Amino acid sequence: MSTSPEIRTLPVPDGLEGERVDAAIARMFGFSRTKAAELAAAGKVQVD
């Protein structure tokens, strides 16, 4: 039995516009920048 991946959706808060994706994700979700960069590199991050 596999579990579905957790999906989180958040608007970009004021003050984070123009930030690097890994830095913004780290701040928004409490991840390390390394983990955030790994998620982005693996295609696990969508920016609209």
XYZ file of N, CA and C in Angstrom:
144
model
N 0.851 -1.174 0.000
C 0.000 0.000 0.000
C 0.897 1.237 0.000
N 0.752 2.087 -0.987
C 1.562 3.304 -1.047
C 0.739 4.495 -0.581
N 1.435 5.456 -0.051
C 0.754 6.672 0.380
C 0.928 7.741 -0.682
N -0.040 8.601 -0.768
C 0.026 9.708 -1.720
C 0.994 10.759 -1.201
N 1.718 11.412 -2.097
C 2.610 12.482 -1.635
C 1.794 13.636 -1.071
N 2.354 14.291 -0.086
C 1.677 15.446 0.500
C 1.819 16.627 -0.448
N 0.716 17.280 -0.737
C 0.718 18.450 -1.609
C 0.362 19.663 -0.769
N 1.201 20.675 -0.841
C 0.944 21.930 -0.131
C 0.924 23.050 -1.156
N -0.044 23.926 -1.022
C -0.157 25.074 -1.918
C -0.255 26.330 -1.068
N 0.597 27.290 -1.362
C 0.584 28.554 -0.634
C 0.843 29.701 -1.587
N 0.187 30.840 -1.358
C 0.566 32.038 -2.114
C 1.911 32.538 -1.585
N 2.646 33.221 -2.423
C 3.929 33.783 -1.998
C 3.651 34.997 -1.120
N 4.131 34.979 0.124
C 3.894 36.111 1.011
C 4.651 37.360 0.560
N 4.131 38.516 0.968
C 4.832 39.774 0.700
C 6.255 39.663 1.237
N 7.185 40.186 0.503
C 8.575 40.162 0.933
C 9.384 39.024 0.346
N 8.713 38.027 -0.237
C 9.451 36.912 -0.834
C 9.497 36.983 -2.355
N 8.780 37.944 -2.943
C 8.840 38.081 -4.394
C 10.279 38.356 -4.797
N 10.736 37.688 -5.829
C 12.089 37.888 -6.320
C 13.143 37.053 -5.617
N 12.758 36.327 -4.569
C 13.709 35.457 -3.873
C 13.999 34.221 -4.719
N 15.130 33.597 -4.475
C 15.414 32.310 -5.108
C 14.354 31.314 -4.652
N 14.001 30.398 -5.535
C 12.956 29.421 -5.211
C 13.337 28.623 -3.972
N 14.572 28.154 -3.872
C 14.957 27.349 -2.712
C 14.878 28.153 -1.415
N 15.264 29.419 -1.468
C 15.206 30.259 -0.272
C 13.763 30.512 0.150
N 12.893 30.781 -0.810
C 11.487 31.034 -0.492
C 10.823 29.786 0.076
N 11.073 28.634 -0.531
C 10.482 27.383 -0.039
C 10.983 27.071 1.366
N 12.271 27.265 1.584
C 12.833 27.015 2.910
C 12.140 27.868 3.963
N 11.929 29.131 3.659
C 11.270 30.023 4.626
C 9.798 29.685 4.795
N 9.110 29.380 3.700
C 7.670 29.138 3.759
C 7.322 27.823 4.453
N 8.157 26.789 4.251
C 7.822 25.465 4.760
C 8.725 24.981 5.889
N 9.734 25.764 6.238
C 10.612 25.378 7.331
C 11.635 24.319 6.963
N 11.899 24.149 5.666
C 12.916 23.203 5.217
C 14.275 23.897 5.219
N 15.336 23.086 5.203
C 16.656 23.662 4.958
C 16.707 24.095 3.496
N 17.608 25.022 3.175
C 17.737 25.436 1.767
C 18.223 24.279 0.917
N 19.039 23.411 1.492
C 19.513 22.236 0.750
C 18.343 21.342 0.379
N 17.466 21.053 1.338
C 16.295 20.208 1.070
C 15.378 20.889 0.059
N 15.163 22.182 0.209
C 14.314 22.922 -0.726
C 14.896 22.876 -2.134
N 16.214 23.025 -2.263
C 16.868 22.963 -3.572
C 16.743 21.571 -4.174
N 16.859 20.538 -3.344
C 16.704 19.161 -3.825
C 15.293 18.930 -4.354
N 14.293 19.421 -3.641
C 12.906 19.275 -4.088
C 12.688 19.990 -5.416
N 13.221 21.195 -5.535
C 13.073 21.953 -6.778
C 13.780 21.247 -7.930
N 14.990 20.753 -7.691
C 15.756 20.070 -8.739
C 15.082 18.779 -9.186
N 14.343 18.148 -8.273
C 13.652 16.897 -8.585
C 12.297 17.134 -9.248
N 11.951 18.401 -9.484
C 10.677 18.706 -10.124
C 9.487 18.628 -9.190
N 9.742 18.702 -7.899
C 8.676 18.591 -6.896
C 8.067 19.933 -6.527
N 8.514 21.002 -7.189
C 8.046 22.354 -6.890
C 7.462 22.955 -8.158
N 6.288 23.526 -8.027
C 5.679 24.227 -9.154
C 5.497 25.684 -8.775
N 5.836 26.559 -9.697
C 5.670 27.993 -9.490
C 4.731 28.495 -10.562
N 3.692 29.179 -10.136
C 2.699 29.697 -11.082
C 2.742 31.202 -11.082
